[in-house]
PDB file of C-alpha atoms in Angstrom:
ATOM      1  CA  UNK A  15     -59.886  13.359   1.400  1.00 56.00           C
ATOM      2  CA  UNK A  16     -63.208  11.340   2.215  1.00 55.00           C
ATOM      3  CA  UNK A  17     -66.358  12.368   0.440  1.00 57.00           C
ATOM      4  CA  UNK A  18     -69.556  12.235   2.480  1.00 61.00           C
ATOM      5  CA  UNK A  19     -72.637  11.581   0.966  1.00 59.00           C
ATOM      6  CA  UNK A  20     -75.971  12.512   2.898  1.00 62.00           C
ATOM      7  CA  UNK A  21     -79.251  11.176   1.534  1.00 70.00           C
ATOM      8  CA  UNK A  22     -82.490  12.610   2.504  1.00 70.00           C
ATOM      9  CA  UNK A  23     -85.594  10.700   2.245  1.00 68.00           C
ATOM     10  CA  UNK A  24     -87.730  12.539  -0.490  1.00 68.00           C
ATOM     11  CA  UNK A  25     -90.822  14.227   0.500  1.00 58.00           C
ATOM     12  CA  UNK A  26     -93.750  12.225  -0.193  1.00 55.00           C
ATOM     13  CA  UNK A  27     -97.252  14.100   0.306  1.00 52.00           C
ATOM     14  CA  UNK A  28     -99.790  12.016   2.290  1.00 53.00           C
ATOM     15  CA  UNK A  29    -103.002  12.470   0.332  1.00 50.00           C
ATOM     16  CA  UNK A  30    -104.984  11.006   3.292  1.00 54.00           C
ATOM     17  CA  UNK A  31    -104.069  13.972   5.590  1.00 51.00           C
ATOM     18  CA  UNK A  32    -105.945  17.331   6.039  1.00 55.00           C
ATOM     19  CA  UNK A  33    -103.305  19.164   3.821  1.00 53.00           C
ATOM     20  CA  UNK A  34    -104.559  22.667   4.526  1.00 50.00           C
ATOM     21  CA  UNK A  35    -104.365  22.308   8.239  1.00 64.00           C
ATOM     22  CA  UNK A  36    -102.345  24.969   9.460  1.00 85.00           C
ATOM     23  CA  UNK A  37    -101.724  26.685   6.000  1.00 94.00           C
ATOM     24  CA  UNK A  38    -101.745  30.302   5.262  1.00 96.00           C
ATOM     25  CA  UNK A  39    -101.656  32.381   2.181  1.00 97.00           C
ATOM     26  CA  UNK A  40    -100.907  36.056   1.981  1.00 98.00           C
ATOM     27  CA  UNK A  41    -101.923  37.918  -1.199  1.00 98.00           C
ATOM     28  CA  UNK A  42    -100.580  41.441  -1.823  1.00 98.00           C
ATOM     29  CA  UNK A  43    -102.783  43.153  -4.141  1.00 98.00           C
ATOM     30  CA  UNK A  44    -100.958  46.240  -5.639  1.00 97.00           C
ATOM     31  CA  UNK A  45    -103.239  46.972  -8.692  1.00 95.00           C
ATOM     32  CA  UNK A  46    -106.765  48.529  -8.982  1.00 91.00           C
ATOM     33  CA  UNK A  47    -107.393  47.793 -12.488  1.00 93.00           C
ATOM     34  CA  UNK A  48    -109.953  45.163 -13.342  1.00 93.00           C
ATOM     35  CA  UNK A  49    -107.760  42.846 -15.068  1.00 92.00           C
ATOM     36  CA  UNK A  50    -105.193  42.731 -12.206  1.00 94.00           C
ATOM     37  CA  UNK A  51    -108.062  42.636  -9.296  1.00 96.00           C
ATOM     38  CA  UNK A  52    -109.372  39.034 -10.351  1.00 96.00           C
ATOM     39  CA  UNK A  53    -106.156  36.972 -10.005  1.00 96.00           C
ATOM     40  CA  UNK A  54    -105.691  37.691  -6.257  1.00 97.00           C
ATOM     41  CA  UNK A  55    -109.619  37.205  -5.708  1.00 97.00           C
ATOM     42  CA  UNK A  56    -109.809  33.840  -7.688  1.00 97.00           C
ATOM     43  CA  UNK A  57    -106.616  32.719  -5.728  1.00 97.00           C
ATOM     44  CA  UNK A  58    -108.070  33.680  -2.554  1.00 98.00           C
ATOM     45  CA  UNK A  59    -111.507  31.974  -3.116  1.00 97.00           C
ATOM     46  CA  UNK A  60    -109.402  28.956  -4.115  1.00 97.00           C
ATOM     47  CA  UNK A  61    -107.579  28.860  -1.094  1.00 97.00           C
ATOM     48  CA  UNK A  62    -110.398  29.335   1.106  1.00 97.00           C
ATOM     49  CA  UNK A  63    -112.335  26.558  -0.550  1.00 96.00           C
ATOM     50  CA  UNK A  64    -109.365  24.169   0.435  1.00 96.00           C
ATOM     51  CA  UNK A  65    -109.418  25.366   3.863  1.00 96.00           C
ATOM     52  CA  UNK A  66    -106.359  27.550   3.928  1.00 97.00           C
ATOM     53  CA  UNK A  67    -106.189  30.668   6.098  1.00 97.00           C
ATOM     54  CA  UNK A  68    -106.251  33.451   3.639  1.00 98.00           C
ATOM     55  CA  UNK A  69    -105.270  37.071   4.008  1.00 98.00           C
ATOM     56  CA  UNK A  70    -105.417  39.860   1.347  1.00 98.00           C
ATOM     57  CA  UNK A  71    -103.390  43.046   1.713  1.00 98.00           C
ATOM     58  CA  UNK A  72    -104.528  45.971  -0.296  1.00 98.00           C
ATOM     59  CA  UNK A  73    -101.602  48.503  -1.157  1.00 97.00           C
ATOM     60  CA  UNK A  74    -101.044  51.363  -3.660  1.00 96.00           C
ATOM     61  CA  UNK A  75    -103.610  50.903  -6.418  1.00 95.00           C
ATOM     62  CA  UNK A  76    -105.077  48.005  -5.146  1.00 96.00           C
ATOM     63  CA  UNK A  77    -106.862  50.222  -2.634  1.00 94.00           C
ATOM     64  CA  UNK A  78    -109.178  50.881  -5.436  1.00 96.00           C
ATOM     65  CA  UNK A  79    -110.736  47.455  -4.769  1.00 97.00           C
ATOM     66  CA  UNK A  80    -111.485  48.239  -1.250  1.00 97.00           C
ATOM     67  CA  UNK A  81    -112.486  51.921  -1.524  1.00 97.00           C
ATOM     68  CA  UNK A  82    -116.089  52.440  -1.427  1.00 96.00           C
ATOM     69  CA  UNK A  83    -115.987  55.156  -4.038  1.00 95.00           C
ATOM     70  CA  UNK A  84    -113.949  53.026  -6.542  1.00 95.00           C
ATOM     71  CA  UNK A  85    -114.581  49.194  -5.885  1.00 94.00           C
ATOM     72  CA  UNK A  86    -117.617  48.974  -8.332  1.00 91.00           C
ATOM     73  CA  UNK A  87    -115.868  51.166 -10.935  1.00 93.00           C
ATOM     74  CA  UNK A  88    -112.510  49.395 -11.782  1.00 95.00           C
ATOM     75  CA  UNK A  89    -111.583  49.744 -15.506  1.00 94.00           C
ATOM     76  CA  UNK A  90    -109.643  47.950 -17.951  1.00 89.00           C
ATOM     77  CA  UNK A  91    -107.628  49.507 -20.738  1.00 85.00           C
ATOM     78  CA  UNK A  92    -105.751  47.941 -23.443  1.00 80.00           C
ATOM     79  CA  UNK A  93    -103.579  50.635 -23.814  1.00 77.00           C
ATOM     80  CA  UNK A  94    -100.111  49.605 -22.913  1.00 74.00           C
ATOM     81  CA  UNK A  95    -101.432  46.228 -22.504  1.00 75.00           C
ATOM     82  CA  UNK A  96     -99.607  44.181 -25.452  1.00 73.00           C
ATOM     83  CA  UNK A  97    -101.324  40.882 -24.297  1.00 77.00           C
ATOM     84  CA  UNK A  98    -104.491  42.223 -25.643  1.00 76.00           C
ATOM     85  CA  UNK A  99    -102.940  41.682 -29.224  1.00 76.00           C
ATOM     86  CA  UNK A 100    -104.617  44.808 -30.441  1.00 78.00           C
ATOM     87  CA  UNK A 101    -102.979  47.633 -32.052  1.00 77.00           C
ATOM     88  CA  UNK A 102    -101.789  49.921 -29.372  1.00 75.00           C
ATOM     89  CA  UNK A 103    -103.039  53.067 -31.016  1.00 74.00           C
ATOM     90  CA  UNK A 104    -106.783  51.896 -30.871  1.00 74.00           C
ATOM     91  CA  UNK A 105    -106.288  51.992 -26.684  1.00 73.00           C
ATOM     92  CA  UNK A 106    -106.041  56.053 -27.231  1.00 75.00           C
ATOM     93  CA  UNK A 107    -109.562  56.130 -29.115  1.00 78.00           C
ATOM     94  CA  UNK A 108    -112.035  58.083 -26.916  1.00 86.00           C
ATOM     95  CA  UNK A 109    -114.460  55.444 -25.505  1.00 85.00           C
ATOM     96  CA  UNK A 110    -112.001  52.331 -25.988  1.00 84.00           C
ATOM     97  CA  UNK A 111    -111.492  52.011 -22.129  1.00 88.00           C
ATOM     98  CA  UNK A 112    -115.329  51.755 -21.680  1.00 92.00           C
ATOM     99  CA  UNK A 113    -115.511  49.168 -24.624  1.00 88.00           C
ATOM    100  CA  UNK A 114    -112.787  47.182 -23.149  1.00 87.00           C
ATOM    101  CA  UNK A 115    -113.984  47.245 -19.707  1.00 89.00           C
ATOM    102  CA  UNK A 116    -117.582  46.296 -20.825  1.00 93.00           C
ATOM    103  CA  UNK A 117    -116.265  43.446 -23.021  1.00 91.00           C
ATOM    104  CA  UNK A 118    -114.274  42.264 -19.978  1.00 92.00           C
ATOM    105  CA  UNK A 119    -117.120  42.485 -17.528  1.00 94.00           C
ATOM    106  CA  UNK A 120    -119.188  40.491 -19.922  1.00 96.00           C
ATOM    107  CA  UNK A 121    -116.766  37.770 -20.379  1.00 94.00           C
ATOM    108  CA  UNK A 122    -116.422  37.410 -16.639  1.00 93.00           C
ATOM    109  CA  UNK A 123    -120.033  37.567 -15.948  1.00 95.00           C
ATOM    110  CA  UNK A 124    -120.575  34.785 -18.574  1.00 96.00           C
ATOM    111  CA  UNK A 125    -118.391  32.759 -16.407  1.00 96.00           C
ATOM    112  CA  UNK A 126    -120.531  33.351 -13.383  1.00 95.00           C
ATOM    113  CA  UNK A 127    -117.634  35.217 -11.672  1.00 95.00           C
ATOM    114  CA  UNK A 128    -119.080  37.827  -9.590  1.00 96.00           C
ATOM    115  CA  UNK A 129    -118.102  41.303  -9.875  1.00 95.00           C
ATOM    116  CA  UNK A 130    -115.415  42.654  -7.602  1.00 96.00           C
ATOM    117  CA  UNK A 131    -117.556  43.919  -4.684  1.00 96.00           C
ATOM    118  CA  UNK A 132    -119.551  40.676  -4.516  1.00 96.00           C
ATOM    119  CA  UNK A 133    -116.321  38.482  -4.833  1.00 97.00           C
ATOM    120  CA  UNK A 134    -114.840  40.364  -1.931  1.00 98.00           C
ATOM    121  CA  UNK A 135    -117.968  39.769   0.136  1.00 97.00           C
ATOM    122  CA  UNK A 136    -117.882  35.993  -0.759  1.00 97.00           C
ATOM    123  CA  UNK A 137    -114.382  35.713   0.177  1.00 98.00           C
ATOM    124  CA  UNK A 138    -114.945  37.406   3.555  1.00 98.00           C
ATOM    125  CA  UNK A 139    -118.083  35.223   3.982  1.00 97.00           C
ATOM    126  CA  UNK A 140    -115.823  32.083   3.466  1.00 97.00           C
ATOM    127  CA  UNK A 141    -113.546  33.394   6.263  1.00 97.00           C
ATOM    128  CA  UNK A 142    -110.872  35.594   4.255  1.00 98.00           C
ATOM    129  CA  UNK A 143    -109.468  38.548   5.777  1.00 98.00           C
ATOM    130  CA  UNK A 144    -109.025  41.979   4.377  1.00 98.00           C
ATOM    131  CA  UNK A 145    -106.087  44.163   5.451  1.00 98.00           C
ATOM    132  CA  UNK A 146    -105.270  47.931   4.160  1.00 98.00           C
ATOM    133  CA  UNK A 147    -101.770  49.046   3.990  1.00 98.00           C
ATOM    134  CA  UNK A 148    -101.120  52.016   6.343  1.00 98.00           C
ATOM    135  CA  UNK A 149     -98.652  53.932   4.194  1.00 97.00           C
ATOM    136  CA  UNK A 150    -101.069  53.645   1.203  1.00 97.00           C
ATOM    137  CA  UNK A 151    -103.909  55.105   3.276  1.00 97.00           C
ATOM    138  CA  UNK A 152    -101.792  57.760   4.301  1.00 97.00           C
ATOM    139  CA  UNK A 153    -100.485  58.715   0.907  1.00 97.00           C
ATOM    140  CA  UNK A 154    -104.170  58.605  -0.363  1.00 95.00           C
ATOM    141  CA  UNK A 155    -105.540  60.501   2.717  1.00 96.00           C
ATOM    142  CA  UNK A 156    -107.900  57.669   3.167  1.00 96.00           C
ATOM    143  CA  UNK A 157    -109.204  56.341   6.490  1.00 96.00           C
ATOM    144  CA  UNK A 158    -111.115  53.088   7.706  1.00 96.00           C
ATOM    145  CA  UNK A 159    -114.604  55.214   7.079  1.00 97.00           C
ATOM    146  CA  UNK A 160    -113.360  55.190   3.410  1.00 97.00           C
ATOM    147  CA  UNK A 161    -113.007  51.723   2.888  1.00 97.00           C
ATOM    148  CA  UNK A 162    -115.453  48.650   2.851  1.00 97.00           C
ATOM    149  CA  UNK A 163    -116.654  47.770   6.259  1.00 97.00           C
ATOM    150  CA  UNK A 164    -115.275  44.313   6.487  1.00 97.00           C
ATOM    151  CA  UNK A 165    -111.601  45.458   6.160  1.00 98.00           C
ATOM    152  CA  UNK A 166    -110.129  44.514   9.419  1.00 97.00           C
ATOM    153  CA  UNK A 167    -107.876  47.379   9.971  1.00 97.00           C
ATOM    154  CA  UNK A 168    -105.407  49.803   8.343  1.00 98.00           C
ATOM    155  CA  UNK A 169    -101.934  47.987   9.103  1.00 98.00           C
ATOM    156  CA  UNK A 170     -98.201  48.550   8.456  1.00 97.00           C
ATOM    157  CA  UNK A 171     -96.465  46.288   6.093  1.00 96.00           C
ATOM    158  CA  UNK A 172     -94.405  45.013   9.081  1.00 96.00           C
ATOM    159  CA  UNK A 173     -97.753  44.148  10.825  1.00 97.00           C
ATOM    160  CA  UNK A 174     -99.025  42.188   7.828  1.00 97.00           C
ATOM    161  CA  UNK A 175     -95.588  40.321   7.585  1.00 95.00           C
ATOM    162  CA  UNK A 176     -95.923  39.368  11.386  1.00 96.00           C
ATOM    163  CA  UNK A 177     -99.655  38.541  10.930  1.00 95.00           C
ATOM    164  CA  UNK A 178     -98.832  36.107   8.104  1.00 95.00           C
ATOM    165  CA  UNK A 179     -96.014  34.356   9.426  1.00 94.00           C
ATOM    166  CA  UNK A 180     -95.136  31.228   7.588  1.00 93.00           C
ATOM    167  CA  UNK A 181     -97.479  31.959   4.903  1.00 95.00           C
ATOM    168  CA  UNK A 182     -97.094  31.317   1.366  1.00 95.00           C
ATOM    169  CA  UNK A 183     -96.758  35.284  -0.288  1.00 95.00           C
ATOM    170  CA  UNK A 184     -97.914  36.139  -3.678  1.00 95.00           C
ATOM    171  CA  UNK A 185     -97.659  39.785  -4.734  1.00 96.00           C
ATOM    172  CA  UNK A 186     -99.955  40.859  -7.687  1.00 95.00           C
TER     173      UNK A 186
END
Protein backbone atom coordinates (compact mmCIF):
# COMPACT_ATOMS: atom_id res chain seq x y z
CA UNK A 1 0.00 0.00 0.00
CA UNK A 2 1.47 3.31 -1.07
CA UNK A 3 0.55 6.53 0.66
CA UNK A 4 0.22 9.59 -1.47
CA UNK A 5 0.90 13.05 -0.19
CA UNK A 6 -0.58 15.92 -2.06
CA UNK A 7 0.84 19.28 -1.17
CA UNK A 8 -1.14 22.40 -1.83
CA UNK A 9 0.55 25.74 -1.95
CA UNK A 10 -0.52 27.94 0.93
CA UNK A 11 -2.77 30.88 0.15
CA UNK A 12 -0.82 34.11 0.31
CA UNK A 13 -2.87 37.28 -0.03
CA UNK A 14 -1.71 39.93 -2.43
CA UNK A 15 -1.87 43.21 -0.57
CA UNK A 16 -1.34 45.19 -3.77
CA UNK A 17 -4.47 43.81 -5.46
CA UNK A 18 -7.89 45.43 -4.94
CA UNK A 19 -9.03 42.85 -2.39
CA UNK A 20 -12.64 43.99 -2.33
CA UNK A 21 -13.19 43.53 -6.05
CA UNK A 22 -16.05 41.09 -6.49
CA UNK A 23 -16.60 40.59 -2.76
CA UNK A 24 -20.11 40.55 -1.30
CA UNK A 25 -21.40 40.70 2.24
CA UNK A 26 -24.95 39.69 3.17
CA UNK A 27 -26.16 40.57 6.66
CA UNK A 28 -29.41 39.15 8.00
CA UNK A 29 -30.79 41.53 10.63
CA UNK A 30 -33.27 39.59 12.78
CA UNK A 31 -33.31 41.68 15.96
CA UNK A 32 -35.02 45.02 16.50
CA UNK A 33 -33.65 46.08 19.85
CA UNK A 34 -31.12 48.90 20.00
CA UNK A 35 -28.12 46.85 21.08
CA UNK A 36 -28.66 44.30 18.30
CA UNK A 37 -29.27 46.87 15.54
CA UNK A 38 -25.79 48.37 15.66
CA UNK A 39 -23.60 45.31 14.99
CA UNK A 40 -25.09 44.81 11.51
CA UNK A 41 -25.00 48.52 10.71
CA UNK A 42 -21.39 48.90 11.82
CA UNK A 43 -20.29 45.85 9.84
CA UNK A 44 -22.20 47.03 6.75
CA UNK A 45 -20.63 50.46 7.01
CA UNK A 46 -17.14 48.98 7.39
CA UNK A 47 -17.65 46.67 4.40
CA UNK A 48 -18.87 49.54 2.23
CA UNK A 49 -15.82 51.54 3.28
CA UNK A 50 -13.68 48.71 1.93
CA UNK A 51 -15.59 48.63 -1.35
CA UNK A 52 -17.49 45.41 -0.58
CA UNK A 53 -20.94 45.03 -2.15
CA UNK A 54 -23.26 44.96 0.88
CA UNK A 55 -26.84 43.72 1.31
CA UNK A 56 -28.90 43.85 4.51
CA UNK A 57 -31.94 41.57 4.82
CA UNK A 58 -34.39 42.54 7.57
CA UNK A 59 -36.48 39.73 8.98
CA UNK A 60 -38.66 39.08 12.05
CA UNK A 61 -37.95 41.73 14.72
CA UNK A 62 -35.27 43.30 12.53
CA UNK A 63 -38.22 44.84 10.67
CA UNK A 64 -38.34 47.43 13.47
CA UNK A 65 -35.16 48.91 11.98
CA UNK A 66 -36.83 49.69 8.64
CA UNK A 67 -40.44 50.22 9.72
CA UNK A 68 -41.24 53.95 9.45
CA UNK A 69 -43.20 53.81 12.73
CA UNK A 70 -40.54 52.09 14.83
CA UNK A 71 -37.08 52.76 13.35
CA UNK A 72 -36.45 55.84 15.48
CA UNK A 73 -37.82 54.24 18.65
CA UNK A 74 -35.63 51.16 19.17
CA UNK A 75 -35.13 50.30 22.82
CA UNK A 76 -32.53 48.58 24.98
CA UNK A 77 -33.50 46.54 27.99
CA UNK A 78 -31.24 44.98 30.54
CA UNK A 79 -33.94 42.47 31.50
CA UNK A 80 -32.72 39.02 30.52
CA UNK A 81 -29.41 40.44 29.31
CA UNK A 82 -26.76 39.13 31.71
CA UNK A 83 -24.04 40.92 29.73
CA UNK A 84 -25.09 44.17 31.44
CA UNK A 85 -23.60 42.75 34.67
CA UNK A 86 -26.47 44.31 36.61
CA UNK A 87 -28.89 42.48 38.93
CA UNK A 88 -31.70 41.20 36.72
CA UNK A 89 -34.36 42.37 39.19
CA UNK A 90 -33.50 45.99 38.36
CA UNK A 91 -34.65 45.46 34.77
CA UNK A 92 -38.25 44.99 35.92
CA UNK A 93 -38.45 48.32 37.73
CA UNK A 94 -40.67 50.80 35.84
CA UNK A 95 -38.61 53.24 33.82
CA UNK A 96 -35.48 51.07 33.63
CA UNK A 97 -35.87 50.35 29.90
CA UNK A 98 -36.15 54.09 29.25
CA UNK A 99 -33.08 54.77 31.42
CA UNK A 100 -31.03 51.97 29.83
CA UNK A 101 -32.05 53.12 26.33
CA UNK A 102 -31.14 56.73 27.11
CA UNK A 103 -27.74 55.70 28.51
CA UNK A 104 -26.97 53.52 25.52
CA UNK A 105 -28.01 56.22 23.04
CA UNK A 106 -25.79 58.73 24.86
CA UNK A 107 -22.80 56.37 24.83
CA UNK A 108 -23.29 55.75 21.10
CA UNK A 109 -23.68 59.48 20.38
CA UNK A 110 -20.51 60.21 22.39
CA UNK A 111 -18.66 58.06 19.83
CA UNK A 112 -20.14 60.12 16.96
CA UNK A 113 -22.07 57.10 15.71
CA UNK A 114 -25.40 58.12 14.16
CA UNK A 115 -28.77 56.87 15.37
CA UNK A 116 -30.26 53.93 13.45
CA UNK A 117 -32.30 55.89 10.83
CA UNK A 118 -29.37 58.17 10.00
CA UNK A 119 -26.98 55.21 9.94
CA UNK A 120 -29.23 53.47 7.41
CA UNK A 121 -29.28 56.69 5.35
CA UNK A 122 -25.48 56.66 5.38
CA UNK A 123 -25.31 52.99 4.37
CA UNK A 124 -27.67 53.54 1.42
CA UNK A 125 -25.79 56.70 0.37
CA UNK A 126 -22.60 54.59 0.36
CA UNK A 127 -24.15 52.01 -1.98
CA UNK A 128 -25.60 49.53 0.51
CA UNK A 129 -28.78 47.61 -0.36
CA UNK A 130 -31.74 47.17 2.02
CA UNK A 131 -34.17 44.26 1.56
CA UNK A 132 -37.24 43.22 3.54
CA UNK A 133 -38.28 39.60 4.15
CA UNK A 134 -41.55 38.61 2.46
CA UNK A 135 -42.62 36.17 5.20
CA UNK A 136 -41.96 38.72 7.97
CA UNK A 137 -43.86 41.41 6.06
CA UNK A 138 -46.81 39.07 5.64
CA UNK A 139 -46.72 37.99 9.31
CA UNK A 140 -46.69 41.60 10.48
CA UNK A 141 -49.21 42.76 7.85
CA UNK A 142 -46.74 45.31 6.47
CA UNK A 143 -46.29 46.51 2.91
CA UNK A 144 -43.68 48.62 1.15
CA UNK A 145 -45.54 51.80 2.15
CA UNK A 146 -44.85 50.96 5.83
CA UNK A 147 -41.11 50.70 5.24
CA UNK A 148 -38.34 53.18 4.60
CA UNK A 149 -38.45 54.50 1.05
CA UNK A 150 -34.93 53.19 0.35
CA UNK A 151 -35.85 49.55 0.99
CA UNK A 152 -35.39 48.09 -2.48
CA UNK A 153 -38.11 45.50 -2.14
CA UNK A 154 -39.86 42.85 -0.12
CA UNK A 155 -38.37 39.56 -1.27
CA UNK A 156 -38.41 35.92 -0.24
CA UNK A 157 -35.52 34.27 1.58
CA UNK A 158 -34.85 32.28 -1.61
CA UNK A 159 -34.63 35.48 -3.63
CA UNK A 160 -32.16 36.90 -1.11
CA UNK A 161 -30.01 33.77 -1.29
CA UNK A 162 -29.97 34.05 -5.11
CA UNK A 163 -29.23 37.76 -5.00
CA UNK A 164 -26.28 37.31 -2.66
CA UNK A 165 -24.76 34.20 -4.24
CA UNK A 166 -21.14 33.83 -3.18
CA UNK A 167 -21.44 36.40 -0.39
CA UNK A 168 -20.08 36.14 3.10
CA UNK A 169 -23.19 35.68 5.24
CA UNK A 170 -23.72 37.05 8.73
CA UNK A 171 -26.80 36.37 10.85
CA UNK A 172 -27.49 38.84 13.63
